[in-house]
Short mmCIF file of C-alpha atoms and ligand atoms in Angstrom, two decimals:
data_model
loop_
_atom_site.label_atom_id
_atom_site.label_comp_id
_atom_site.label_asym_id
_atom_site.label_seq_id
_atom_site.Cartn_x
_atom_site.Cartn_y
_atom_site.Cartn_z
CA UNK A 1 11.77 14.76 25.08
CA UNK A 2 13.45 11.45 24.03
CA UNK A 3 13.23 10.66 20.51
CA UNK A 4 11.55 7.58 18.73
CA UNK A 5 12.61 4.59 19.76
CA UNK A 6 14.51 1.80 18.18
CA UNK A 7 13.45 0.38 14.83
CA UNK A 8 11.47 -3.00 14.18
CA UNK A 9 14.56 -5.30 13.16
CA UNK A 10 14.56 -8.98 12.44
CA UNK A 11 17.73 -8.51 14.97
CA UNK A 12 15.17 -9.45 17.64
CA UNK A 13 15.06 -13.04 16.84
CA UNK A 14 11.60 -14.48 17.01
CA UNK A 15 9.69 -11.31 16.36
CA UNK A 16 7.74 -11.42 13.24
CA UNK A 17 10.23 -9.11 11.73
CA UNK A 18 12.87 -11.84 12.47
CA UNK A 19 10.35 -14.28 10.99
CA UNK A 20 9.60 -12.24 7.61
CA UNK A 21 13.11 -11.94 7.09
CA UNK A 22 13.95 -15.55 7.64
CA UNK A 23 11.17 -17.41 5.82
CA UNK A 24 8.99 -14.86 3.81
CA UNK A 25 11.47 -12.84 1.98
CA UNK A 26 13.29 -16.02 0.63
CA UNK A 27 10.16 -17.31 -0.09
CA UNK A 28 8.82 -14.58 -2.21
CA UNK A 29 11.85 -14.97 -3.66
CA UNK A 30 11.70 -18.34 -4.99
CA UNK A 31 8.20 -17.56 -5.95
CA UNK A 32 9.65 -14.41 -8.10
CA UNK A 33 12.18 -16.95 -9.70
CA UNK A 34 9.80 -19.40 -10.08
CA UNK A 35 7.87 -17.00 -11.97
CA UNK A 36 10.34 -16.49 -14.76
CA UNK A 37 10.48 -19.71 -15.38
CA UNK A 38 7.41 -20.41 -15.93
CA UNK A 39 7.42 -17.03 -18.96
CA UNK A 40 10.71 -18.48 -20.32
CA UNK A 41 8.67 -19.41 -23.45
CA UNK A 42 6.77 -15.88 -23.56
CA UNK A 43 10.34 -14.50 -23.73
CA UNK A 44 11.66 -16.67 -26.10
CA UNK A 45 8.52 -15.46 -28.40
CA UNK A 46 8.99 -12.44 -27.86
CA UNK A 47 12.64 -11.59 -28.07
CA UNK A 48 14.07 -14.81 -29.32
CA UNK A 49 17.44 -16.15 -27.71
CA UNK A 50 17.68 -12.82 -26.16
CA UNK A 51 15.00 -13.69 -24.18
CA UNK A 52 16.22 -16.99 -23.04
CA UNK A 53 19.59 -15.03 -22.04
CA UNK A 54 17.77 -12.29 -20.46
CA UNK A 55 15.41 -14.82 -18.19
CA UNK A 56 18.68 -16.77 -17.35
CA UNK A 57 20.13 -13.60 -16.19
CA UNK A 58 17.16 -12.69 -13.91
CA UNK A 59 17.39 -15.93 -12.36
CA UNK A 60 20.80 -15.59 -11.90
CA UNK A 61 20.93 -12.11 -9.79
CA UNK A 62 17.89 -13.63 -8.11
CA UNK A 63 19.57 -16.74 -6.76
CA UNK A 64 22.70 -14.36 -6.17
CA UNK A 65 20.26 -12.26 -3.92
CA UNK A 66 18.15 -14.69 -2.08
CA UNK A 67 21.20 -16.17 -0.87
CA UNK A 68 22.88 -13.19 0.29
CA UNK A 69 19.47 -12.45 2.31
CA UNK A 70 19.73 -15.89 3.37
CA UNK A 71 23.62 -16.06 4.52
CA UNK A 72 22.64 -12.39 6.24
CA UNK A 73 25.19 -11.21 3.84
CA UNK A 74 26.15 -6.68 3.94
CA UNK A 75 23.90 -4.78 2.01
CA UNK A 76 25.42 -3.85 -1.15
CA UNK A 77 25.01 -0.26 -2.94
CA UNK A 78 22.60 -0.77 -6.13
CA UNK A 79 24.40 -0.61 -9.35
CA UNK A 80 22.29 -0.43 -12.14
CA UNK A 81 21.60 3.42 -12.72
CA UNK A 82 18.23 4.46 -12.37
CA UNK A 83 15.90 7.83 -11.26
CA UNK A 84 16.77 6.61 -7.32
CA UNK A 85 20.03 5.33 -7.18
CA UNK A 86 21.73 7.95 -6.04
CA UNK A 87 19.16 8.09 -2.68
CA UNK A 88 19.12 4.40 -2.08
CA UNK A 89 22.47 4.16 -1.87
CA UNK A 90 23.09 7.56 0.18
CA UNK A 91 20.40 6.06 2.75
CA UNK A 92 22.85 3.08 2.46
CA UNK A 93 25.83 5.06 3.61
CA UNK A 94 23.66 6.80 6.46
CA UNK A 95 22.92 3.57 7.48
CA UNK A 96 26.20 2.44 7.99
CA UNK A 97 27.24 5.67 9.35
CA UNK A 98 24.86 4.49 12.48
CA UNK A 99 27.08 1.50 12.56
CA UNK A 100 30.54 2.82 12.15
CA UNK A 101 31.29 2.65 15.96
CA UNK A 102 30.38 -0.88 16.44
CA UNK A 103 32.73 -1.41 12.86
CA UNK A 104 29.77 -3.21 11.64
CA UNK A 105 27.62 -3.13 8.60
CA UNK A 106 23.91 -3.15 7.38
CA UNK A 107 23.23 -6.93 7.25
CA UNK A 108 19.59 -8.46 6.49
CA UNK A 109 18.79 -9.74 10.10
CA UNK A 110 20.61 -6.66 11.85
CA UNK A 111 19.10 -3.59 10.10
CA UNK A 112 15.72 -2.37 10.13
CA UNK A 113 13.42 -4.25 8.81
CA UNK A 114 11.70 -1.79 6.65
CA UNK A 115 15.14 -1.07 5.21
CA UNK A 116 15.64 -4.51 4.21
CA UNK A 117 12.18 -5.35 3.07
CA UNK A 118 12.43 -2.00 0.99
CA UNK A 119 15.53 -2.84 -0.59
CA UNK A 120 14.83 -6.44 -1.22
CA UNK A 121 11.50 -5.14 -3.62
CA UNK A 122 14.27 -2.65 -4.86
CA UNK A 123 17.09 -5.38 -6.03
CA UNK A 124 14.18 -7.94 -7.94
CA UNK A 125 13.42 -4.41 -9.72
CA UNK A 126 17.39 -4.26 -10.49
CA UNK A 127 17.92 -7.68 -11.70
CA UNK A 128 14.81 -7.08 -13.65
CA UNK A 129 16.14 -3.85 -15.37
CA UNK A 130 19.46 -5.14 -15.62
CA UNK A 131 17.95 -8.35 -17.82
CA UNK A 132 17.36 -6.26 -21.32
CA UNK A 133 15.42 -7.32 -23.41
CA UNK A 134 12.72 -8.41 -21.00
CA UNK A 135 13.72 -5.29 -18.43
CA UNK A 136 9.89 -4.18 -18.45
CA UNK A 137 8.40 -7.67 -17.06
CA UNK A 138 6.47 -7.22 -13.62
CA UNK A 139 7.41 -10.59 -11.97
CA UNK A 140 4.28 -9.74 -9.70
CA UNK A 141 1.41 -8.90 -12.29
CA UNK A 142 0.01 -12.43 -12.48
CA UNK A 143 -0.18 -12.71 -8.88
CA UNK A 144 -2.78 -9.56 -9.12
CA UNK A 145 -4.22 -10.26 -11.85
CA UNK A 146 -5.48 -13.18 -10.41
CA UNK A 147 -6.20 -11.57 -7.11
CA UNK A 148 -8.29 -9.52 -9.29
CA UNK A 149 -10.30 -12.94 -11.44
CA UNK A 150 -10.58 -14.97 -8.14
CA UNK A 151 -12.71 -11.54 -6.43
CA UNK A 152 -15.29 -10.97 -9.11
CA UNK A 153 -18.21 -12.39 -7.23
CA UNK A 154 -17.49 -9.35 -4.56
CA UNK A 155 -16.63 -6.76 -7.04
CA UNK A 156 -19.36 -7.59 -8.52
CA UNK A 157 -21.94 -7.13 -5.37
CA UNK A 158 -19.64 -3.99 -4.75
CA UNK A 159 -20.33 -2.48 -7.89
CA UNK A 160 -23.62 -3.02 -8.25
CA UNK A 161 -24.24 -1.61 -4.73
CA UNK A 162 -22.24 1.77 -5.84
CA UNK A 163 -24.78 1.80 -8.79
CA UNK A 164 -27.92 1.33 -7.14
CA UNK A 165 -26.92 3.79 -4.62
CA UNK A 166 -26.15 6.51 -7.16
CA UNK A 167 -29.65 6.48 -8.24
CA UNK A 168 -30.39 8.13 -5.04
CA UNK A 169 -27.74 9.75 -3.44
CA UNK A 170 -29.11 13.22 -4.46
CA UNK A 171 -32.46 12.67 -2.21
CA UNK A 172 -30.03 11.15 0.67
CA UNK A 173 -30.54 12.85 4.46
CA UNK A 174 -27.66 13.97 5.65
CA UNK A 175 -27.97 10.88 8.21
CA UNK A 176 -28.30 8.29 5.51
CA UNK A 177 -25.61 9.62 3.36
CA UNK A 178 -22.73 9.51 6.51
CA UNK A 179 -23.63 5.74 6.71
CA UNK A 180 -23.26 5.20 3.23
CA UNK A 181 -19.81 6.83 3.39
CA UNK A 182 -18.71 4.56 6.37
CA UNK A 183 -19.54 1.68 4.68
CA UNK A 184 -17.57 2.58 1.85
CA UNK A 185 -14.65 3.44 4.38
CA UNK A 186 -15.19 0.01 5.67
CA UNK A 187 -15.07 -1.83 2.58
CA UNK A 188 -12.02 -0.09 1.75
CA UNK A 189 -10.61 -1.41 4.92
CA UNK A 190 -11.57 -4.57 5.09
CA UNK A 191 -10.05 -4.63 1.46
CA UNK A 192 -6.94 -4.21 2.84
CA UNK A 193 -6.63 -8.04 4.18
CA UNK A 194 -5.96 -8.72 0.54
CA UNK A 195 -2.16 -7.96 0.76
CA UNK A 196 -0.13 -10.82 -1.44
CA UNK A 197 3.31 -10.30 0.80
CA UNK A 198 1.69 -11.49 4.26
CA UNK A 199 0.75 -14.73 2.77
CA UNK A 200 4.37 -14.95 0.80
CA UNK A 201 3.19 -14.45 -2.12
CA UNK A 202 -0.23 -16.76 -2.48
CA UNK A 203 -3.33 -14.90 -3.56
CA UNK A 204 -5.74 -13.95 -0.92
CA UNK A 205 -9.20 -12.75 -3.06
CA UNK A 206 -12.29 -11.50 -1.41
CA UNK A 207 -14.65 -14.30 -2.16
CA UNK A 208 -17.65 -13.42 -0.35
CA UNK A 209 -19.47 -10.49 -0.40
CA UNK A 210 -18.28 -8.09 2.25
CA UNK A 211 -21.38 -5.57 2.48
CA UNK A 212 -23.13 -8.61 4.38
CA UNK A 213 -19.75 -8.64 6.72
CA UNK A 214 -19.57 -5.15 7.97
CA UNK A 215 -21.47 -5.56 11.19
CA UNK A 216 -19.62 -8.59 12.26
CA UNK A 217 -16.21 -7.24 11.01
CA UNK A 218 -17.07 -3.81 13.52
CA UNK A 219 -15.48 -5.50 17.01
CA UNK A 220 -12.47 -5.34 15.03
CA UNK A 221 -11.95 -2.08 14.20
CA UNK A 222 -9.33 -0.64 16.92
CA UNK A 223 -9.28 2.75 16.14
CA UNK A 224 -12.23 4.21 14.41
CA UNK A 225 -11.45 8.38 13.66
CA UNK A 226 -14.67 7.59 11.00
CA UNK A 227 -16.67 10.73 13.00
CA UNK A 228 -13.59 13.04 11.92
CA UNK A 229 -13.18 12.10 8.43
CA UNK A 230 -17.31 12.93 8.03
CA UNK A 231 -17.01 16.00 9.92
CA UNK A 232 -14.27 17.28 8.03
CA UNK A 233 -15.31 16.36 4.58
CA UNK A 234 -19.08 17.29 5.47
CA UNK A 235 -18.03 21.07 6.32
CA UNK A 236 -15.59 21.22 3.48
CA UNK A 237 -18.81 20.78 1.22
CA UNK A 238 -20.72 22.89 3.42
CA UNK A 239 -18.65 25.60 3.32
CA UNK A 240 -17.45 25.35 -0.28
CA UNK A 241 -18.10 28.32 -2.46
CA UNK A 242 -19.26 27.81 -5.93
CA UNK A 243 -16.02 27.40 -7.74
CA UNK A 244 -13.26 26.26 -5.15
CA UNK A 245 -12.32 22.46 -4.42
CA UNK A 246 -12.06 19.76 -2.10
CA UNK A 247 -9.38 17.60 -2.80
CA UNK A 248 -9.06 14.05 -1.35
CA UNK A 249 -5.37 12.32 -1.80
CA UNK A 250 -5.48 8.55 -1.50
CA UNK A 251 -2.10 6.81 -1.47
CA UNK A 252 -2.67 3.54 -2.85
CA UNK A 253 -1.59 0.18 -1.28
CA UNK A 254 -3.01 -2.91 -3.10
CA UNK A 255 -3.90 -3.67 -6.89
CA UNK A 256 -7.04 -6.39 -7.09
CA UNK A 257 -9.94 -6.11 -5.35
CA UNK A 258 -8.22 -3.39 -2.75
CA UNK A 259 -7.92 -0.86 -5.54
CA UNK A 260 -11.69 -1.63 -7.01
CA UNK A 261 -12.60 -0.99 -2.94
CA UNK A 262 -10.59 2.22 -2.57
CA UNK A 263 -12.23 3.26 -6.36
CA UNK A 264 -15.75 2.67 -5.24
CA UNK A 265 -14.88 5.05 -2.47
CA UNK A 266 -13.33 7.51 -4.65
CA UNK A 267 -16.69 7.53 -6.60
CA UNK A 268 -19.03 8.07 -3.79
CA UNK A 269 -16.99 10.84 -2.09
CA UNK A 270 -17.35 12.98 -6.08
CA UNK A 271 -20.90 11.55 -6.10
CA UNK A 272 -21.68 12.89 -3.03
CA UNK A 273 -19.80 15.89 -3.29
CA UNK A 274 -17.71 15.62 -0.10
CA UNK A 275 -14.92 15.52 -2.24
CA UNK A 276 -14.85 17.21 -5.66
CA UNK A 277 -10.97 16.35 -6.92
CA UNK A 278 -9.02 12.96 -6.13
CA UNK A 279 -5.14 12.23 -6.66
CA UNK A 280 -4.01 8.68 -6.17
CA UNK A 281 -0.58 7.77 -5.44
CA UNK A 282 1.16 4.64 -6.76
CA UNK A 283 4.01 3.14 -7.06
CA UNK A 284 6.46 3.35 -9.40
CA UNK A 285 7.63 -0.22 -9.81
CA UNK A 286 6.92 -3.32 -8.60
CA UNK A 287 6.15 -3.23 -4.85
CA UNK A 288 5.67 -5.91 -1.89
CA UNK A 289 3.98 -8.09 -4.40
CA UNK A 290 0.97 -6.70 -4.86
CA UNK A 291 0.80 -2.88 -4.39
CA UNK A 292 -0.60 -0.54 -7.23
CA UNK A 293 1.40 0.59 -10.30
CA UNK A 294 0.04 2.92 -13.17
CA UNK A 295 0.02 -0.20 -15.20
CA UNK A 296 -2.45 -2.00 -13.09
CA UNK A 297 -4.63 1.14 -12.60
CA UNK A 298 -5.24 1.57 -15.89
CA UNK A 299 -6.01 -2.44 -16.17
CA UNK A 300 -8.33 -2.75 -13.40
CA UNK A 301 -10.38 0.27 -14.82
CA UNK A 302 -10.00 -1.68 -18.35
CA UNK A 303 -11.07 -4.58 -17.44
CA UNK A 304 -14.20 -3.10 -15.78
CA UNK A 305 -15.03 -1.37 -18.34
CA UNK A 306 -15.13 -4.37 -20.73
CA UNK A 307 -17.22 -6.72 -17.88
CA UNK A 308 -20.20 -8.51 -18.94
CA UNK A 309 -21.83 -7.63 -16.17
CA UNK A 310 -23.78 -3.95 -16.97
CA UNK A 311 -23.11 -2.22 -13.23
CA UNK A 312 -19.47 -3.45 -13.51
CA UNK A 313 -18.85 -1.94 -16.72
CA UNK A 314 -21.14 1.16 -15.58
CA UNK A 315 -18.16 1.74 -13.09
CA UNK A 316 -15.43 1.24 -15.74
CA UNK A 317 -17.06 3.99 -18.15
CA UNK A 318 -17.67 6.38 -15.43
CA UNK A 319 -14.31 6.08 -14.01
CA UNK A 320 -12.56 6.65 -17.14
CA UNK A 321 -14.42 9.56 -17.40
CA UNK A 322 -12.86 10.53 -14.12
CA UNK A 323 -9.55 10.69 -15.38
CA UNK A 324 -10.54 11.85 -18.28
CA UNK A 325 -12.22 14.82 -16.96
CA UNK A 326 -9.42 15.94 -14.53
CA UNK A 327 -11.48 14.81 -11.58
CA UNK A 328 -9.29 11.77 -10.93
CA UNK A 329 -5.46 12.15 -11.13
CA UNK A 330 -3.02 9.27 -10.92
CA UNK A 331 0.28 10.28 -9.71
CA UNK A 332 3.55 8.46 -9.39
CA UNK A 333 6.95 9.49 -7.13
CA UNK A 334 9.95 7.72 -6.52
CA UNK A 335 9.54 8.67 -2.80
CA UNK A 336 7.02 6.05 -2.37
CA UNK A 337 9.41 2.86 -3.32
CA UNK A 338 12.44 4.56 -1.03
CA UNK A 339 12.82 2.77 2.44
CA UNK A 340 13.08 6.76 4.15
CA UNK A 341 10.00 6.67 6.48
CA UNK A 342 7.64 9.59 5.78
CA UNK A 343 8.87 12.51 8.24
CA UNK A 344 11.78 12.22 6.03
CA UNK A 345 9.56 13.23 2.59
CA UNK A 346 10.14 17.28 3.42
CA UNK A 347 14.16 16.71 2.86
CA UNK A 348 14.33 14.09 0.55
CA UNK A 349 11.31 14.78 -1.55
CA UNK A 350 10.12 18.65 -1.01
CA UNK A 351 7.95 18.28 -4.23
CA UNK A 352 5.77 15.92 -3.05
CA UNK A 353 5.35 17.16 0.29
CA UNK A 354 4.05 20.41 -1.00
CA UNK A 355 1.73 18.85 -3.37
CA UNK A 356 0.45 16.62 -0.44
CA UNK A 357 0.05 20.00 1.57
CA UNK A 358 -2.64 21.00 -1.19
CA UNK A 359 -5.01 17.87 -0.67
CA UNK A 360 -7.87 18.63 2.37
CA UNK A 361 -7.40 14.95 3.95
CA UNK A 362 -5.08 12.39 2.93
CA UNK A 363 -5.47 8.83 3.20
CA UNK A 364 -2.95 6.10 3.63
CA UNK A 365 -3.82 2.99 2.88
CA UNK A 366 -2.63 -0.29 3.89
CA UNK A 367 0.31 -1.62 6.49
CA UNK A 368 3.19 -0.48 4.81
CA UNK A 369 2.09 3.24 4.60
CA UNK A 370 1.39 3.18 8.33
CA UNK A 371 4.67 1.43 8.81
CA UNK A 372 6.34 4.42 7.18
CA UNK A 373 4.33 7.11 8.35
CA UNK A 374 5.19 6.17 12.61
CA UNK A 375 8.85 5.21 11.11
CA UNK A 376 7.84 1.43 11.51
CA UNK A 377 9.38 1.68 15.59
CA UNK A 378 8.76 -0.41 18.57
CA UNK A 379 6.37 2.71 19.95
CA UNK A 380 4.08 1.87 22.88
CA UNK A 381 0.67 1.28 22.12
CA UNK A 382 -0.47 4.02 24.09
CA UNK A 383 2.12 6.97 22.01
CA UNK A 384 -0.49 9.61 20.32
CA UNK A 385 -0.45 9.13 16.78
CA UNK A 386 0.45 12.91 16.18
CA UNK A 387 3.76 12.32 18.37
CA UNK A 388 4.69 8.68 16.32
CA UNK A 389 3.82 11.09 12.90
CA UNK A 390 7.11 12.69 13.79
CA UNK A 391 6.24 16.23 12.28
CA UNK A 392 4.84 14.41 9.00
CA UNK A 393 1.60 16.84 8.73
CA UNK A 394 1.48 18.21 5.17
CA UNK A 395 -2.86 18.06 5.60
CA UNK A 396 -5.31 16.14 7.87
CA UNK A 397 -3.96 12.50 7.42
CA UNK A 398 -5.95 9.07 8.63
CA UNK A 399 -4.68 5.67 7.94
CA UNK A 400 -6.71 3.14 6.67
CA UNK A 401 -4.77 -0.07 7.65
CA UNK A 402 -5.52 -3.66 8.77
CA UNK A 403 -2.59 -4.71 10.80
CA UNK A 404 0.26 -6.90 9.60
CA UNK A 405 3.10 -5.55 11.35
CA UNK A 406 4.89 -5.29 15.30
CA UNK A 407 3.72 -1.52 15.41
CA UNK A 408 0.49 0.06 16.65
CA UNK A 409 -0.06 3.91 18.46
CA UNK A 410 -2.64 5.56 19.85
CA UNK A 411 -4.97 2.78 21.69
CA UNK A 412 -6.55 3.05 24.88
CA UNK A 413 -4.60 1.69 27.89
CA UNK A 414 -4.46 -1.22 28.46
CA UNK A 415 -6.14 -2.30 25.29
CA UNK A 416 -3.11 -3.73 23.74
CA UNK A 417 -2.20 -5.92 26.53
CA UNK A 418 -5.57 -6.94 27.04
CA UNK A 419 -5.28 -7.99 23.13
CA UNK A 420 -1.99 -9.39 23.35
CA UNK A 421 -3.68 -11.99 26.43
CA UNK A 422 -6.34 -12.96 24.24
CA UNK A 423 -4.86 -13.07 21.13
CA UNK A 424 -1.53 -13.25 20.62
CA UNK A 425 -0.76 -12.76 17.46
CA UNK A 426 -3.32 -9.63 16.62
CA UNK A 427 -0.66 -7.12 15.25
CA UNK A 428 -0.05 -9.35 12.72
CA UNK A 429 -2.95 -11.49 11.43
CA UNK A 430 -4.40 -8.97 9.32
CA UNK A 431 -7.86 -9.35 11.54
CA UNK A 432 -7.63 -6.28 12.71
CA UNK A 433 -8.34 -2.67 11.62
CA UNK A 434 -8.06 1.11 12.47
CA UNK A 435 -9.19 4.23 10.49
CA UNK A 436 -6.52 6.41 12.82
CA UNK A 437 -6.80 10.49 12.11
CA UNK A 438 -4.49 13.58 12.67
CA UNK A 439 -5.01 16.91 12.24
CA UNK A 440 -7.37 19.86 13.64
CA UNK A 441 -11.12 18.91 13.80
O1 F6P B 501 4.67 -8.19 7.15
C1 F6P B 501 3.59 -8.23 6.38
C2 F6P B 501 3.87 -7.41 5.21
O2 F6P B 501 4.48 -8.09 4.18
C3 F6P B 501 4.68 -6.23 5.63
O3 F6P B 501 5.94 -6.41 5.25
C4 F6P B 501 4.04 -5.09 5.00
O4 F6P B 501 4.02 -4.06 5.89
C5 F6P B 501 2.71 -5.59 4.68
O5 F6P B 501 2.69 -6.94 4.72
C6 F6P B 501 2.22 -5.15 3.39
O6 F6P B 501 0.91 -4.92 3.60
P1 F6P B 501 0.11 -3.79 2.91
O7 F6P B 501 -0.11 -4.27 1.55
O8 F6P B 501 -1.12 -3.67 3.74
O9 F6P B 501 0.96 -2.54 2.97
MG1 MG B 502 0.79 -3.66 -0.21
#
C-alpha cells in the first residue's frame, strides 16, 4: 500500500495554503502587534517601566518574526526554554532531515503548512514569555472576549432552549430525545464557523439565533455519521450497569460562542444520560487566535454564571457544579499545541493516548483537529476516513468540523468534483460541515 500522500504546503503557490501563508499569517501578525500597543498603558500600570520595556520587546521579536515569515526566511529552533522545547525543535530537525538531500531547509512557503502555522502560534507564545514582566498576557483574549459580548443574543436563545428542555427531558420518547441530541450536535457545528484565524483575526459572532437555522443549514452538512454517534451513545446507556460510566471526550476548538455551543451539548448528553462523565481538552497557550485555554473556560462559565439573564446564569451554576462534582473535567497537554499530526500522539505523547483510549467516543472539534487527525494531506476526497486516520484509533472518534482547509476524506464519488464545479471555493469558506465517524458500530 502506498503511504499518505504529500502534505498541504503553501509551496503550491495559489492554493489557499500558499494564500494563508502569504497574507493571513502576516496579518494576524500585525494584528498581534497591534494589540500590544494598544495595552502599552495597562503595562505601564501594572509593572511600571518594566512594562514599557517588556511591550517594546514583544514588538520587537514580533516584527523580527513577521518578517522572517514574510522574506520566507529558515525556520529557526525555539530558544526560550519551556515544557515543549525540546519536541518542537526535534520535529524541527526531522524536518530538515526530509530535506537534507535536496541541501535545503524548512522555509515558511516550502514546508508544510501545518508546520508553519503551528510554529508561527508557537513563536508569538515565545516572544510573549520571553517579555517578563508581562510574559502571562494572551495577545488573543480580547479578540474572544468579544467574540463572546457580540453573541449574547444567540447564547442567550441557546441557553434558554437547554433550560426549557431540561424540564422535560425525563418524559422524552426515545424518538424525541435523538432529535434533541442532533440539534445540539448541530449547533455545536454550526458553532464552529466562529473561528477568529479564517477571517485574520476579525471577530466573527453568531448574531442570530441558530435553532431557527438548522433546517436550512442541513444541505450543507457533507458527511453526517449523526445515526452512529446516537446508536453508540444510546446502547452505552442501555447497557450500562448501575455503577459503571460512559465517558464522552470533547477536544475543544474555539473559545466564544463555540465553547458555550459545545457546553450546551456537554449538558444535554449528562442530562440525558447518554453520557455520564465528560473531559475537555484545551490548549495550553494561546492558539490560532481563538481556540480554548483553561483561562477562558473558566471565564465563559464565569461570566454565565453572573448573566442577568436567569436561564443564562441557570447554565453557569449548573455547570460549575459540573466541575465541581467530577462530572466535567478540563484537561490540558502540550500535545495539542505541537505541529505532530495525531497518528504521531502514541510516540510522542503515550500518556495522552491512553487516557484518550478510556473515553467511549471522542469528539474533535473544529478544522484544525481534523487537519491533524488525516495529517492535513492532499488525500482524495473519496480516501475512507479510517485509512486518512493513519492508525490514530485510541476509541470511536467523529469530527465535528466546518471546513476551512484544502483537505476532505470520505465523500461519495464524485461529490467533491461536483462541489468543486459549483462552488469553488467550498473547502474553504467555512459553509460547509461534516459530523465524520470511525470506529465499530
Ligand atoms: O485556514 C483557516 C484556518 O486558519 C486554518 O489554519 C485552521 O485550520 C482553521 O482556520 C482554524 O479553524 P478551527 O478553529 O476550526 O480549527
Ligand atoms: Mg480554532
Amino acid at each position: 500500500m502506498a503511504g499518505p500522500p504529500v502534505f498541504l504546503s503553501a509551496r503550491d503557490v495559489g492554493s489557499f495554503a500558499y494564500l494563508t501563508v502569504k497574507d493571513r499569517l502576516p496579518q494576524i501578525l500585525t494584528k498581534a502587534i497591534d494589540t500590544l500597543h494598544r495595552h502599552k498603558s495597562e503595562f505601564f500600570e501594572k509593572h511600571g517601566e518594566k512594562g514599557l520595556e517588556a511591550e517594546k520587546k514583544a514588538i520587537s521579536l514580533l516584527s523580527k518574526l513577521r518578517n522572517e515569515l514574510q522574506t520566507d526566511k529558515p525556520i529557526v529552533p525555539l530558544v526560550e526554554k519551556f515544557v515543549d522545547t525540546d519536541l518542537w525543535n526535534q520535529y524541527l530537525e526531522y524536518q530538515q532531515s526530509l530535506l537534507n538531500e535536496s541541501n535545503g531547509k524548512p522555509r515558511w512557503f516550502l514546508s508544510p503548512w501545518l508546520f508553519v502555522e503551528c510554529y508561527m502560534y508557537r513563536r508569538i507564545h515565545e516572544a510573549i514569555i520571553q517579555s517578563p514582566p508581562i510574559d502571562d498576557f494572551d495577545i488573543f483574549k480580547e479578540l474572544k472576549d468579544q467574540n463572546f459580548f457580540e453573541s449574547q443574543e444567540s447564547i442567550i436563545a441557546l441557553c434558554t432552549h437547554l433550560q426549557e428542555l431540561m424540564k422535560t427531558i425525563e418524559d422524552l420518547d426515545e424518538n424525541q430525545l435523538k432529535n434533541e441530541f442532533f440539534k445540539v450536535l448541530q449547533i455545536s457545528l454550526w458553532g464552529n464557523k466562529c473561528d477568529l484565524s479564517l477571517s485574520g483575526g476579525k471577530t466573527i459572532s453568531q448574531k442570530t439565533n441558530l435553532i431557527n437555522s438548522l433546517e436550512d443549514l442541513k444541505p450543507f452538512i457533507l458527511v453526517n455519521d449523526m445515526e452512529h454517534l446516537w446508536s453508540l451513545l444510546s446502547n452505552c446507556k442501555k447497557k450500562r450497569e448501575k455503577a459503571s460510566i460512559t465517558r464522552v471526550d470533547i477536544v475543544l476548538d474555539n473559545s466564544g460562542f463555540e465553547l458555550v455551543t459545545d457546553l450546551v451539548l456537554a449538558d444535554l448528553l449528562l442530562s440525558s444520560k447518554l453520557a455520564t462523565e465528560i473531559h475537555f481538552y484545551g490548549k495550553m497557550i494561546p492558539w490560532f487566535v481563538s481556540d480554548t485555554t483553561l483561562h477562558d473556560f473558566n471565564w465563559i462559565i464565569k461570566q454565565l454564571k453572573h448573566s442577568n439573564h436567569k436561564w443564562v446564569s441557570k447554565c453557569g451554576v449548573d455547570w460549575e457544579n459540573h466541575i465541581k462534582m467530577g462530572r466535567w473535567v478540563y484537561l490540558d497537554h502540550m500535545f495539542w499545541t505541537l505541529p505532530h499530526e495525531f497518528s504521531a500522539m502514541p510516540q510522542v505523547a503515550p500518556d495522552l493516548y491512553a487516557t484518550l483510549q478510556k473515553a467511549h467516543l471522542i469528539l474533535f472539534k473544529g478544522d484544525l483537529n481534523y487537519r491533524k487527525l488525516t495529517g492535513d494531506r492532499r488525500w482524495e476526497f473519496t480516501i475512507p476516513f479510517h485509512e486518512a486516520l493513519n492508525g490514530f484509533h485510541p476509541a470511536p472518534v467523529c469530527s465535528i468540523r466546518t471546513l476551512k482547509a484544502e483537505v476532505q476524506v470520505g465523500l461519495q464519488p464524485g461529490q467533491g468534483e461536483q462541489l468543486t464545479a459549483s462552488v469553488p471555493n467550498w473547502l474553504t469558506i467555512g459553509k460547509y460541515g461534516i459530523f465524520q465517524f470511525d470506529g465499530p458500530l
